[in-house]
Structures are given as structure tokens and as C-alpha cells.
């Protein structure tokens, strides 16, 4: 599919151009902020060729498209006005609150800079290596020119953040840049460097070094955008175009130097000092935690909260000891994808795992995680374990980062400091994390559809007999009364993606679960929210009442079974209070999954609309009818 066609489909399926408040992109994702998330067709997007996954995190609707994201982003700009700051847009939706709102703000501000930040970081790392081993002297003009190219982004970072923050908060980006420029204006820098006592109309000014800082300019531009809206509403149209900027500059530059600047620097330094202290207390343990958890943080978008800390550490201390351990997590998931490639017999999965391994080596892990390790579960767990081992090694080695950039093969130079101290530990850590994850993935295994086909398609008469016994045609009767819902519409990726197996879902109108056939209860969860039954002919059915209802800890559920119980079709298994579950803030839509659906050629829904308990719900076809005659 061409990038233009993919761009058109994405815009249409997120609810159209008018539903888009803003759009930025990072290394692999288009990050939409939509006016109404309900207008986006997530299920169709996930099935669209060229889209790896769709995630909703931190108030953003994220479409993962992989390495081609810049081309798709550009194509969206060509076919729409979404990227045009001057275009008329409808009133934006209410901003996300709490942690989600904070993550949305941080990711929107930093995501546009990640590409150039990575490039500049690589160049800075290469220059560190070249100067350390004597290839280039720091006094050479060649070094000076290249270092200016590498360091200018970080030195003038407040200017760039002024632009992205102004775009996020719909402020005047040129006024924002002017405020940022004042913070690093030569005469202000001179006052700070010479220690000159400074005041503003008698109010003492605590001067800071604002080059490479993050928090001060973000705070300043957020307040500026609020004041700008106030002045634009208050002032007459004939004067507001120049009087509003005048007021903003007169108010915000002194206010930033007096309040936001020192406050932002102290807060940033405090957070950085806390993380540095954690690594100082136990570098091995802190490194293990970071190595194990980084990709989990990425999945939920929480990692954005740490990116400003990494940047601040480099700006303030000239180095960062927290980020290196996260590198282990990147290479661990890479190793897990490689392990899948080695073990799987499915040609499509082998190809996907191989290509994902290659991109993950360069720091782009989304295709490996969302396309390979996370859906298969065990490989992702192996990656977490490998990341913990590698992170512990890197933390104990005291590896430091001396520039910013997404961890990957190309950015390894940013971890090479004077004398190469800690760099061998980094190399050892990422190698170990890769190998441990790959080996664990291979040993632990995963549910490989091809392996099951081989088992069921064996030509020996004994294996044919086993297949006839374990995968006979089966009728599954509805365990719940309610309204049929497509599995892809269940608001839980594990079920909606089909990773748990094929099936259907029901929005219940009666809080009762009955046996879907004659069989045995194989799982009765302690939280009572789910159960599994296997039929006498081998069909395995999971009934999961609601989404995330495990968090209710058994409240509003009454179980009538235990594991090992024999049941007849229609026997009462579970009761639940629909109204109370909804009042607690949880969806009650109930997936009914054939967990061994790979044993069947087809899982065919038989009901639509309203369905009553014990009506025919699914037909499981093994394709064995002719074989068994």
C-alpha cells in the first residue's frame, strides 16, 4: 500500500480531519489527539495493511506504523490541513487529566524532537570517541564545527521546546521563542557567569544557566499561552496583534527569570538527584529494575516522564547514569524476537520476527513488541527477565550516557566517555540481555500455530486417532443472555486482537453464566470474574465477565463451581451484579473465547443481535468429518 493511500485511510478511520486536534510523530507512531475518541474505528485501523498496532495512552490515540512513520506523517500533511497551524479548527476536546494528561503534554512536546535529537546524539558520541582515541583534537577547527552541529540542539533546547510547547497549548510560537531567547541572551549569560548581583525593579533575581534546560521554558510557555488568550479576548482587535506580544514579553521574561526559571531548575535537579541517588545506593538493583521495566513503561507511555530527566542530567551534570540501563531492555526484546524467529515454523511469523529483530537493533522496538513478543506472551516475559539481567550488569558497571538519543546500535557512541569507563560493561550488558532473552524464548517456547498443525496433520494412524478425539466438531451454546458484540470491539487488546483465541463477546442483560456444553471446569479464578470449561470432546471455552474486572477482587460475583467439577449444559456456574460492576466503572462486555481455536479449521458464530442463554452460539469445525468416516 502506498503511503498516500495509507495516510488517507488513517485520517478517515480516526474520524476524519475535523476530529483531529493535533498530530505529532515519534520514531514509529503517529500520535493523534482527537476531539472525540469514539469517532475513531480502532478495530478497522488494526486490520489495515501497514499498521502494526493501535494504542490509547496518555490522552493520545497512537497509530504504530513502524519506520515509515515520517513518510506517512508527511503524506497526511499533503492530503489534509492537520499539520497546518493556521488552519481553522473546531473547539478542542477537554484535555486529559491526572497522569494521562501529564504524559500527553510531555510526549506532545518531546516527540517532534526525537529524530534530530537522536542524530545529534550519535554525532556527539562519535566526536567523544574520536577525541578520546586521538583521531581529532578538540582544538582543531574541524572538531569545533562538527561539535557545534552536534551540540547546538542541546544548547538551544529551550528555543525548540518553546515551539513544541506553544503548538501544544495553542500559543504564539514566535513570542514563545523570544522568551526562550531571552533566557540564553548573551548579556544575561554574562551576568550569571560573572556573578553580577541582579535585580528587577529592586526584586532580587536568582540567575541560572538556562541553556539545555527543559522545565523552565515549558512552564513559561504554558502560562504565556493562558495570558495570551486573556489579552486577545480583552484587547480591541485593532491593537491586540502587537499589544498582546508586548504585554507577554514585558510580563513573562521577568516572571520567568524571577520564578519559573529557578523553580524549574530546582525541580529538574531534584528529580535527577533522586534517580542518581537510587543508582548510588544500589546500582545493581536499580539497573535491574530499569532494565526490566523500561519496555513496560513504553507500552503504557509512562516512559515520557523520564525522558526530560535524562536530558536534564546531561545538561546539568554532563552525563546521565539512569538511561544506560534502559538500553538492556531494548536489546532484551530484540533477543526475544530473535528467539521467536529461530523457533517458529510459521513462515509469516518467522519473517515478521526477523524484520522486527533488525529494526529493534537500531532502537525501534514497537514492531517486535506489538507484532511478536507481546502477543505470544512468553517471549515478552523472557525479554523482561533478560532486561533485568543486562540492566543489573550495566548499572553495576557504572555506565554513563554523555548525550541524548534513543538506545540502539547506532547510538552506542553516546555511552563512550573519557577513557571508555563503563562502556565495556554496557556492551557486556546488552549482549547478555540479548542472549538470555533469546535462549529463554527458545526454551520456554510459545503457542506456535504451525506446531499444532504439524501435530494434527501427522500421517500416522495413532496421531489421526488423537486428532479425531481432541478436535471433533462441536456446538457451543450461549452461556450468557444479552447482545452479541464482535470480539474486535472488546475494549481489551488481548481479546480484541484474537491473541487469546477466536470467539465472540456478549453484552449481558442477565447476570448469570451457565455451562455452554457438557464438560469439566478446568479453571475457576479466585477473583470469580472468569472461568474455563473443557467439553467432553476437547473444546476449551473461556468466559471472562467484563474488562479489567479482576481488579474488583471478587466483589459483585458469586461462584457456584470449583476446578474439576463436572457440569451439564445449562448448569449455573457464576452470578454477577451488572449494575454494581458498571457503577464501579468497569465494562461488562464478556468475551467467550475458544482458547484452543487453533485446533479447529473454523470457529463460526451462529447468533446475531439478542441471544438467550443456551441458544446455539458457535460452531467449531475441525475439518475432520471426511477423515473420520
CSV table of C-alpha atoms in Angstrom, one decimal, residues 41-508:
chain,number,residue,atom,x,y,z
A,41,UNK,CA,-12.6,3.0,14.3
A,42,UNK,CA,-9.8,1.3,16.2
A,43,UNK,CA,-10.8,-2.2,15.1
A,44,UNK,CA,-10.6,-1.3,11.4
A,45,UNK,CA,-7.3,0.5,11.9
A,46,UNK,CA,-5.7,-2.5,13.5
A,47,UNK,CA,-6.7,-4.6,10.5
A,48,UNK,CA,-5.4,-2.1,7.9
A,49,UNK,CA,-2.4,-3.2,6.0
A,50,UNK,CA,0.7,-1.2,7.0
A,51,UNK,CA,-0.5,-0.6,10.6
A,52,UNK,CA,1.3,-2.6,13.3
A,53,UNK,CA,-0.9,-1.7,16.3
A,54,UNK,CA,-3.2,1.0,17.7
A,55,UNK,CA,-2.8,2.2,21.3
A,56,UNK,CA,-4.6,4.7,23.5
A,57,UNK,CA,-2.2,6.1,26.1
A,58,UNK,CA,-1.8,9.4,27.9
A,59,UNK,CA,-4.7,11.1,26.2
A,60,UNK,CA,-3.3,10.2,22.8
A,61,UNK,CA,-4.6,7.9,20.0
A,62,UNK,CA,-1.4,6.3,18.8
A,63,UNK,CA,-1.2,4.5,15.4
A,64,UNK,CA,2.0,2.4,15.2
A,65,UNK,CA,3.3,2.2,11.6
A,66,UNK,CA,7.0,1.4,12.1
A,67,UNK,CA,10.0,3.0,10.4
A,68,UNK,CA,7.9,4.6,7.6
A,69,UNK,CA,6.2,7.0,10.1
A,70,UNK,CA,7.9,10.1,8.7
A,71,UNK,CA,6.6,9.4,5.2
A,72,UNK,CA,3.1,8.6,6.4
A,73,UNK,CA,3.1,11.8,8.5
A,74,UNK,CA,4.2,13.8,5.5
A,75,UNK,CA,1.6,12.2,3.4
A,76,UNK,CA,-1.1,13.2,5.9
A,77,UNK,CA,0.2,16.8,5.7
A,78,UNK,CA,-0.2,16.7,1.9
A,79,UNK,CA,-3.8,15.3,1.9
A,80,UNK,CA,-5.1,17.4,4.8
A,81,UNK,CA,-4.7,20.6,6.8
A,82,UNK,CA,-4.0,18.6,10.0
A,83,UNK,CA,-0.4,19.8,10.1
A,84,UNK,CA,-1.2,23.4,9.2
A,85,UNK,CA,-1.0,25.5,12.3
A,86,UNK,CA,-3.0,28.3,10.7
A,87,UNK,CA,-6.0,26.1,9.7
A,88,UNK,CA,-9.3,26.7,11.3
A,89,UNK,CA,-10.1,24.0,13.8
A,90,UNK,CA,-13.1,23.3,15.9
A,91,UNK,CA,-13.0,23.7,19.6
A,92,UNK,CA,-10.6,21.1,21.0
A,93,UNK,CA,-11.8,18.4,23.4
A,94,UNK,CA,-11.3,18.6,27.1
A,95,UNK,CA,-7.8,17.9,28.0
A,96,UNK,CA,-6.9,14.6,29.7
A,97,UNK,CA,-6.4,14.9,33.5
A,98,UNK,CA,-4.0,13.4,36.0
A,99,UNK,CA,-1.1,11.2,34.9
A,100,UNK,CA,-2.6,10.7,31.5
A,101,UNK,CA,-2.7,14.5,31.0
A,102,UNK,CA,0.9,14.9,32.1
A,103,UNK,CA,2.1,12.1,29.7
A,104,UNK,CA,0.1,13.7,26.9
A,105,UNK,CA,1.8,17.0,27.5
A,106,UNK,CA,5.3,15.6,27.7
A,107,UNK,CA,5.0,13.3,24.7
A,108,UNK,CA,3.5,16.1,22.6
A,109,UNK,CA,6.3,18.4,23.5
A,110,UNK,CA,9.2,16.0,23.0
A,111,UNK,CA,8.1,13.6,20.3
A,112,UNK,CA,8.8,16.0,17.4
A,113,UNK,CA,12.4,16.4,18.5
A,114,UNK,CA,13.3,12.8,19.0
A,115,UNK,CA,14.6,12.2,15.4
A,116,UNK,CA,17.0,15.2,15.3
A,117,UNK,CA,17.9,14.6,19.0
A,118,UNK,CA,19.0,11.0,18.1
A,119,UNK,CA,21.0,12.2,15.1
A,120,UNK,CA,22.7,14.9,17.2
A,121,UNK,CA,23.4,12.5,20.0
A,122,UNK,CA,25.0,10.0,17.7
A,123,UNK,CA,27.3,12.7,16.2
A,124,UNK,CA,28.2,13.9,19.7
A,125,UNK,CA,29.0,10.4,20.8
A,126,UNK,CA,31.2,9.8,17.7
A,127,UNK,CA,33.1,13.0,18.4
A,128,UNK,CA,33.7,11.8,22.0
A,129,UNK,CA,35.2,8.6,20.7
A,130,UNK,CA,37.3,10.4,18.1
A,131,UNK,CA,38.7,12.8,20.7
A,132,UNK,CA,39.3,10.1,23.3
A,133,UNK,CA,41.3,7.9,20.9
A,134,UNK,CA,43.2,10.8,19.3
A,135,UNK,CA,41.6,10.9,15.9
A,136,UNK,CA,40.6,14.5,16.4
A,137,UNK,CA,41.9,17.1,18.7
A,138,UNK,CA,39.4,19.3,20.5
A,139,UNK,CA,41.4,22.3,19.4
A,140,UNK,CA,41.0,21.6,15.7
A,141,UNK,CA,38.5,23.7,13.8
A,142,UNK,CA,37.1,20.6,12.2
A,143,UNK,CA,36.1,19.4,15.7
A,144,UNK,CA,34.7,22.8,16.6
A,145,UNK,CA,32.5,22.8,13.5
A,146,UNK,CA,31.2,19.3,14.0
A,147,UNK,CA,30.7,19.8,17.7
A,148,UNK,CA,28.6,22.9,17.0
A,149,UNK,CA,26.4,20.8,14.7
A,150,UNK,CA,26.1,18.1,17.4
A,151,UNK,CA,25.6,20.4,20.5
A,152,UNK,CA,23.5,23.3,19.1
A,153,UNK,CA,20.3,21.4,19.6
A,154,UNK,CA,21.0,20.8,23.2
A,155,UNK,CA,22.4,24.3,23.9
A,156,UNK,CA,19.4,25.9,22.3
A,157,UNK,CA,16.9,23.3,23.5
A,158,UNK,CA,14.8,26.0,25.3
A,159,UNK,CA,14.1,27.6,21.9
A,160,UNK,CA,13.0,24.3,20.3
A,161,UNK,CA,10.8,23.4,23.3
A,162,UNK,CA,9.3,26.8,23.2
A,163,UNK,CA,8.0,25.9,19.7
A,164,UNK,CA,6.6,22.5,20.5
A,165,UNK,CA,5.1,23.7,23.8
A,166,UNK,CA,3.4,26.7,22.1
A,167,UNK,CA,1.9,24.3,19.5
A,168,UNK,CA,0.6,22.0,22.2
A,169,UNK,CA,-1.0,24.9,24.2
A,170,UNK,CA,-2.0,26.9,21.1
A,171,UNK,CA,0.2,29.9,21.9
A,172,UNK,CA,2.1,32.2,19.7
A,173,UNK,CA,5.3,30.2,19.0
A,174,UNK,CA,7.3,33.3,17.9
A,175,UNK,CA,6.6,35.1,21.2
A,176,UNK,CA,7.5,31.8,23.0
A,177,UNK,CA,10.8,31.6,21.1
A,178,UNK,CA,11.5,35.2,22.0
A,179,UNK,CA,11.0,34.4,25.7
A,180,UNK,CA,13.3,31.4,25.4
A,181,UNK,CA,15.9,33.5,23.6
A,182,UNK,CA,15.9,36.0,26.5
A,183,UNK,CA,16.9,33.2,28.9
A,184,UNK,CA,20.1,32.5,26.9
A,185,UNK,CA,20.7,36.0,25.7
A,186,UNK,CA,24.5,36.8,25.9
A,187,UNK,CA,24.1,39.7,28.4
A,188,UNK,CA,22.0,37.5,30.7
A,189,UNK,CA,24.5,34.7,30.4
A,190,UNK,CA,27.3,37.2,31.2
A,191,UNK,CA,25.5,38.4,34.3
A,192,UNK,CA,25.3,34.8,35.5
A,193,UNK,CA,28.9,33.9,34.6
A,194,UNK,CA,30.4,37.0,36.2
A,195,UNK,CA,28.2,36.6,39.4
A,196,UNK,CA,26.9,40.2,39.0
A,197,UNK,CA,24.1,41.0,41.6
A,198,UNK,CA,20.9,41.3,39.6
A,199,UNK,CA,17.5,42.7,40.4
A,200,UNK,CA,14.3,43.7,38.6
A,201,UNK,CA,12.9,46.9,40.0
A,202,UNK,CA,14.6,46.1,43.3
A,203,UNK,CA,13.4,42.4,43.3
A,204,UNK,CA,16.4,40.1,43.5
A,205,UNK,CA,16.9,37.8,40.5
A,206,UNK,CA,18.5,34.4,41.0
A,207,UNK,CA,20.2,33.8,37.7
A,208,UNK,CA,20.6,30.2,36.4
A,209,UNK,CA,22.2,28.7,33.4
A,210,UNK,CA,19.2,28.1,31.1
A,211,UNK,CA,21.0,26.5,28.1
A,212,UNK,CA,19.9,22.9,27.7
A,213,UNK,CA,17.2,23.2,30.4
A,214,UNK,CA,13.7,21.7,30.0
A,215,UNK,CA,11.3,22.6,32.7
A,216,UNK,CA,11.7,26.5,32.9
A,217,UNK,CA,10.7,27.2,29.3
A,218,UNK,CA,7.8,24.7,29.4
A,219,UNK,CA,6.3,26.3,32.5
A,220,UNK,CA,6.8,29.8,31.0
A,221,UNK,CA,5.1,29.0,27.7
A,222,UNK,CA,2.2,27.3,29.4
A,223,UNK,CA,1.5,30.4,31.4
A,224,UNK,CA,2.2,32.6,28.4
A,225,UNK,CA,-0.5,30.8,26.4
A,226,UNK,CA,-3.1,31.4,29.1
A,227,UNK,CA,-2.2,35.1,29.3
A,228,UNK,CA,-2.3,35.4,25.5
A,229,UNK,CA,-5.9,34.1,25.4
A,230,UNK,CA,-6.9,36.5,28.1
A,231,UNK,CA,-5.3,39.5,26.4
A,232,UNK,CA,-6.7,38.6,23.0
A,233,UNK,CA,-10.2,38.5,24.4
A,234,UNK,CA,-9.7,41.7,26.4
A,235,UNK,CA,-7.9,44.0,23.9
A,236,UNK,CA,-9.5,45.6,20.9
A,237,UNK,CA,-8.9,43.9,17.5
A,238,UNK,CA,-7.2,47.0,16.2
A,239,UNK,CA,-4.3,46.8,18.7
A,240,UNK,CA,-4.2,43.2,20.1
A,241,UNK,CA,-1.8,41.9,17.3
A,242,UNK,CA,1.1,44.0,18.7
A,243,UNK,CA,0.0,44.9,22.2
A,244,UNK,CA,-0.6,41.3,23.2
A,245,UNK,CA,3.0,40.3,22.3
A,246,UNK,CA,4.2,43.5,24.1
A,247,UNK,CA,2.4,42.6,27.3
A,248,UNK,CA,3.6,39.0,27.1
A,249,UNK,CA,7.2,39.9,26.8
A,250,UNK,CA,7.1,42.5,29.5
A,251,UNK,CA,5.4,40.2,31.9
A,252,UNK,CA,6.8,36.7,31.0
A,253,UNK,CA,10.5,37.4,30.6
A,254,UNK,CA,11.0,38.9,34.1
A,255,UNK,CA,8.5,36.4,35.6
A,256,UNK,CA,10.4,33.5,34.2
A,257,UNK,CA,13.8,34.8,35.4
A,258,UNK,CA,12.3,35.5,38.9
A,259,UNK,CA,10.0,32.5,39.4
A,260,UNK,CA,9.7,29.8,36.7
A,261,UNK,CA,13.3,29.6,35.9
A,262,UNK,CA,14.7,28.9,39.3
A,263,UNK,CA,11.7,26.8,40.3
A,264,UNK,CA,12.1,24.7,37.1
A,265,UNK,CA,15.8,24.2,37.5
A,266,UNK,CA,15.5,23.2,41.2
A,267,UNK,CA,12.7,20.7,40.4
A,268,UNK,CA,14.6,19.2,37.5
A,269,UNK,CA,17.8,18.9,39.5
A,270,UNK,CA,15.8,17.4,42.5
A,271,UNK,CA,14.3,14.6,40.3
A,272,UNK,CA,17.6,13.9,38.7
A,273,UNK,CA,19.4,13.8,42.0
A,274,UNK,CA,16.8,11.4,43.4
A,275,UNK,CA,17.4,8.9,40.5
A,276,UNK,CA,21.2,9.4,40.8
A,277,UNK,CA,20.9,8.6,44.5
A,278,UNK,CA,18.9,5.4,43.7
A,279,UNK,CA,21.7,4.2,41.4
A,280,UNK,CA,24.3,5.3,44.0
A,281,UNK,CA,22.6,3.3,46.8
A,282,UNK,CA,22.5,0.0,44.7
A,283,UNK,CA,23.5,0.4,41.1
A,284,UNK,CA,22.9,-3.4,40.5
A,285,UNK,CA,19.3,-3.3,41.8
A,286,UNK,CA,18.4,0.0,40.2
A,287,UNK,CA,19.8,-1.2,36.9
A,288,UNK,CA,17.9,-4.4,37.1
A,289,UNK,CA,14.6,-2.6,37.8
A,290,UNK,CA,15.2,-0.1,34.9
A,291,UNK,CA,16.2,-2.9,32.6
A,292,UNK,CA,13.2,-5.0,33.4
A,293,UNK,CA,10.6,-2.2,33.4
A,294,UNK,CA,11.6,0.1,30.6
A,295,UNK,CA,9.6,-1.6,27.9
A,296,UNK,CA,6.6,-1.9,30.2
A,297,UNK,CA,6.8,1.8,30.7
A,298,UNK,CA,7.0,2.3,26.9
A,299,UNK,CA,3.8,0.2,26.4
A,300,UNK,CA,1.8,2.4,28.7
A,301,UNK,CA,3.5,5.6,27.6
A,302,UNK,CA,4.8,6.4,31.1
A,303,UNK,CA,8.5,6.4,29.8
A,304,UNK,CA,7.8,10.0,28.6
A,305,UNK,CA,8.0,11.1,32.2
A,306,UNK,CA,11.7,10.0,32.4
A,307,UNK,CA,12.9,11.5,29.1
A,308,UNK,CA,13.1,15.1,30.5
A,309,UNK,CA,15.1,13.6,33.4
A,310,UNK,CA,17.6,12.0,31.1
A,311,UNK,CA,18.0,15.3,29.2
A,312,UNK,CA,18.3,17.3,32.4
A,313,UNK,CA,21.0,15.0,33.7
A,314,UNK,CA,23.1,15.5,30.6
A,315,UNK,CA,22.5,19.3,30.7
A,316,UNK,CA,23.3,19.7,34.4
A,317,UNK,CA,25.9,17.0,35.1
A,318,UNK,CA,27.2,16.5,31.6
A,319,UNK,CA,26.3,12.8,31.9
A,320,UNK,CA,23.4,10.5,32.9
A,321,UNK,CA,23.7,7.3,34.8
A,322,UNK,CA,20.0,6.3,34.6
A,323,UNK,CA,19.4,5.9,30.8
A,324,UNK,CA,22.1,3.2,30.1
A,325,UNK,CA,20.2,0.5,32.0
A,326,UNK,CA,17.2,1.1,29.8
A,327,UNK,CA,19.4,0.0,26.8
A,328,UNK,CA,19.3,-3.5,28.2
A,329,UNK,CA,15.6,-3.6,27.9
A,330,UNK,CA,15.8,-2.6,24.2
A,331,UNK,CA,18.2,-5.4,23.3
A,332,UNK,CA,16.4,-7.9,25.5
A,333,UNK,CA,13.2,-7.6,23.5
A,334,UNK,CA,15.3,-7.7,20.4
A,335,UNK,CA,16.7,-11.1,21.6
A,336,UNK,CA,13.3,-12.4,22.4
A,337,UNK,CA,12.1,-11.6,18.8
A,338,UNK,CA,15.3,-13.3,17.5
A,339,UNK,CA,14.4,-16.4,19.6
A,340,UNK,CA,10.9,-16.4,18.1
A,341,UNK,CA,12.5,-16.3,14.6
A,342,UNK,CA,14.7,-19.3,15.4
A,343,UNK,CA,11.9,-21.4,16.9
A,344,UNK,CA,8.8,-20.7,14.9
A,345,UNK,CA,7.9,-22.9,12.0
A,346,UNK,CA,5.3,-20.4,10.8
A,347,UNK,CA,6.9,-18.7,7.7
A,348,UNK,CA,4.9,-15.5,8.2
A,349,UNK,CA,5.8,-15.2,11.8
A,350,UNK,CA,9.5,-16.0,11.1
A,351,UNK,CA,9.6,-13.2,8.5
A,352,UNK,CA,8.0,-10.8,10.9
A,353,UNK,CA,10.2,-11.7,13.8
A,354,UNK,CA,13.3,-11.4,11.6
A,355,UNK,CA,12.5,-8.0,10.3
A,356,UNK,CA,11.4,-6.8,13.8
A,357,UNK,CA,14.7,-8.0,15.2
A,358,UNK,CA,16.6,-5.9,12.7
A,359,UNK,CA,14.7,-2.7,13.4
A,360,UNK,CA,14.8,-3.3,17.1
A,361,UNK,CA,18.6,-3.5,17.0
A,362,UNK,CA,18.5,0.2,16.0
A,363,UNK,CA,16.2,1.1,18.9
A,364,UNK,CA,12.8,0.7,17.2
A,365,UNK,CA,11.2,-2.0,19.3
A,366,UNK,CA,7.4,-1.4,18.6
A,367,UNK,CA,7.2,-3.9,15.7
A,368,UNK,CA,9.0,-6.5,17.8
A,369,UNK,CA,6.9,-5.9,20.9
A,370,UNK,CA,3.4,-5.4,19.4
A,371,UNK,CA,3.9,-7.7,16.4
A,372,UNK,CA,5.8,-10.6,18.0
A,373,UNK,CA,6.7,-10.8,21.7
A,374,UNK,CA,3.7,-9.3,23.5
A,375,UNK,CA,1.0,-11.3,21.5
A,376,UNK,CA,3.0,-14.5,22.2
A,377,UNK,CA,3.3,-13.6,25.9
A,378,UNK,CA,6.2,-15.9,27.0
A,379,UNK,CA,8.8,-14.2,24.7
A,380,UNK,CA,7.8,-10.8,26.2
A,381,UNK,CA,8.3,-12.2,29.7
A,382,UNK,CA,11.7,-13.6,28.6
A,383,UNK,CA,12.6,-10.1,27.4
A,384,UNK,CA,11.7,-8.7,30.8
A,385,UNK,CA,14.0,-11.2,32.5
A,386,UNK,CA,16.8,-10.6,30.1
A,387,UNK,CA,16.4,-6.9,30.5
A,388,UNK,CA,16.7,-7.2,34.3
A,389,UNK,CA,19.9,-9.3,34.0
A,390,UNK,CA,21.5,-6.9,31.4
A,391,UNK,CA,20.4,-3.8,33.3
A,392,UNK,CA,22.0,-5.1,36.5
A,393,UNK,CA,25.3,-5.6,34.7
A,394,UNK,CA,25.2,-2.1,33.2
A,395,UNK,CA,24.1,-0.5,36.5
A,396,UNK,CA,26.9,-2.2,38.4
A,397,UNK,CA,29.5,-1.2,35.7
A,398,UNK,CA,28.6,2.5,36.2
A,399,UNK,CA,27.9,3.1,32.5
A,400,UNK,CA,27.1,6.7,31.7
A,401,UNK,CA,25.4,8.5,28.8
A,402,UNK,CA,27.0,11.7,27.6
A,403,UNK,CA,24.4,12.8,25.1
A,404,UNK,CA,20.7,12.1,24.3
A,405,UNK,CA,19.4,9.6,21.8
A,406,UNK,CA,17.2,6.5,21.6
A,407,UNK,CA,19.2,3.4,22.7
A,408,UNK,CA,20.3,1.2,19.8
A,409,UNK,CA,23.3,0.1,17.8
A,410,UNK,CA,23.8,3.5,16.1
A,411,UNK,CA,23.6,5.4,19.4
A,412,UNK,CA,26.1,3.3,21.4
A,413,UNK,CA,28.8,6.1,20.9
A,414,UNK,CA,26.8,8.3,23.3
A,415,UNK,CA,27.8,6.0,26.1
A,416,UNK,CA,31.5,6.2,25.4
A,417,UNK,CA,33.1,8.7,27.8
A,418,UNK,CA,36.6,9.7,28.8
A,419,UNK,CA,38.7,6.6,28.9
A,420,UNK,CA,35.8,4.4,27.9
A,421,UNK,CA,34.9,3.8,31.6
A,422,UNK,CA,31.7,1.8,31.9
A,423,UNK,CA,31.5,1.2,28.1
A,424,UNK,CA,32.7,-2.5,28.3
A,425,UNK,CA,30.0,-3.1,30.9
A,426,UNK,CA,27.4,-1.6,28.6
A,427,UNK,CA,28.5,-4.0,25.8
A,428,UNK,CA,28.5,-7.0,28.1
A,429,UNK,CA,25.1,-6.0,29.5
A,430,UNK,CA,23.4,-5.7,26.1
A,431,UNK,CA,24.9,-8.9,24.8
A,432,UNK,CA,23.8,-10.8,27.9
A,433,UNK,CA,20.3,-9.3,27.8
A,434,UNK,CA,20.0,-10.3,24.1
A,435,UNK,CA,21.4,-13.9,24.6
A,436,UNK,CA,19.4,-14.5,27.8
A,437,UNK,CA,16.2,-13.4,26.2
A,438,UNK,CA,16.7,-15.4,23.0
A,439,UNK,CA,17.7,-18.6,24.9
A,440,UNK,CA,14.8,-18.2,27.4
A,441,UNK,CA,12.3,-17.7,24.5
A,442,UNK,CA,13.6,-20.8,22.7
A,443,UNK,CA,13.4,-22.9,25.9
A,444,UNK,CA,10.1,-21.6,27.3
A,445,UNK,CA,8.5,-21.8,23.9
A,446,UNK,CA,5.2,-20.3,22.9
A,447,UNK,CA,2.0,-21.2,21.2
A,448,UNK,CA,3.1,-21.7,17.6
A,449,UNK,CA,0.1,-22.4,15.2
A,450,UNK,CA,2.4,-24.4,12.8
A,451,UNK,CA,3.5,-26.8,15.5
A,452,UNK,CA,-0.1,-27.6,16.2
A,453,UNK,CA,-0.8,-28.1,12.5
A,454,UNK,CA,2.1,-30.5,12.3
A,455,UNK,CA,0.8,-32.4,15.3
A,456,UNK,CA,-2.7,-32.6,13.9
A,457,UNK,CA,-1.7,-33.4,10.3
A,458,UNK,CA,0.6,-36.3,11.1
A,459,UNK,CA,0.1,-39.2,8.8
A,460,UNK,CA,0.4,-41.9,11.4
A,461,UNK,CA,-2.8,-43.7,12.3
A,462,UNK,CA,-2.3,-43.1,16.0
A,463,UNK,CA,-2.0,-39.3,15.6
A,464,UNK,CA,-5.0,-39.3,13.3
A,465,UNK,CA,-6.9,-41.0,16.1
A,466,UNK,CA,-5.8,-38.4,18.6
A,467,UNK,CA,-6.8,-35.6,16.3
A,468,UNK,CA,-10.3,-37.2,15.8
A,469,UNK,CA,-10.6,-37.4,19.6
A,470,UNK,CA,-9.3,-33.9,20.5
A,471,UNK,CA,-10.7,-31.8,17.7
A,472,UNK,CA,-14.1,-33.1,16.8
A,473,UNK,CA,-16.8,-30.8,15.5
A,474,UNK,CA,-18.5,-29.0,18.5
A,475,UNK,CA,-21.6,-26.9,19.2
A,476,UNK,CA,-21.1,-24.2,21.8
A,477,UNK,CA,-24.3,-22.9,23.4
A,478,UNK,CA,-24.5,-19.4,24.8
A,479,UNK,CA,-23.5,-19.2,28.5
A,480,UNK,CA,-25.0,-15.7,28.9
A,481,UNK,CA,-28.1,-13.8,27.8
A,482,UNK,CA,-27.5,-10.5,26.2
A,483,UNK,CA,-26.5,-8.7,23.0
A,484,UNK,CA,-23.8,-10.1,20.6
A,485,UNK,CA,-20.7,-7.9,20.2
A,486,UNK,CA,-17.9,-8.5,17.7
A,487,UNK,CA,-14.7,-9.7,19.5
A,488,UNK,CA,-12.7,-7.0,17.8
A,489,UNK,CA,-14.9,-4.4,19.6
A,490,UNK,CA,-14.0,-5.6,23.1
A,491,UNK,CA,-12.0,-2.7,24.8
A,492,UNK,CA,-9.1,-5.0,25.7
A,493,UNK,CA,-6.3,-5.7,23.1
A,494,UNK,CA,-5.6,-9.2,24.4
A,495,UNK,CA,-9.1,-10.3,23.5
A,496,UNK,CA,-9.9,-7.9,20.6
A,497,UNK,CA,-6.6,-8.9,18.7
A,498,UNK,CA,-7.5,-12.6,18.8
A,499,UNK,CA,-4.3,-13.3,20.7
A,500,UNK,CA,-6.3,-15.3,23.3
A,501,UNK,CA,-8.2,-17.3,20.6
A,502,UNK,CA,-11.2,-16.9,18.4
A,503,UNK,CA,-14.7,-16.4,19.7
A,504,UNK,CA,-17.4,-13.8,20.3
A,505,UNK,CA,-18.5,-11.4,23.0
A,506,UNK,CA,-21.8,-10.7,24.7
A,507,UNK,CA,-23.0,-7.5,26.5
A,508,UNK,CA,-25.0,-9.3,29.2
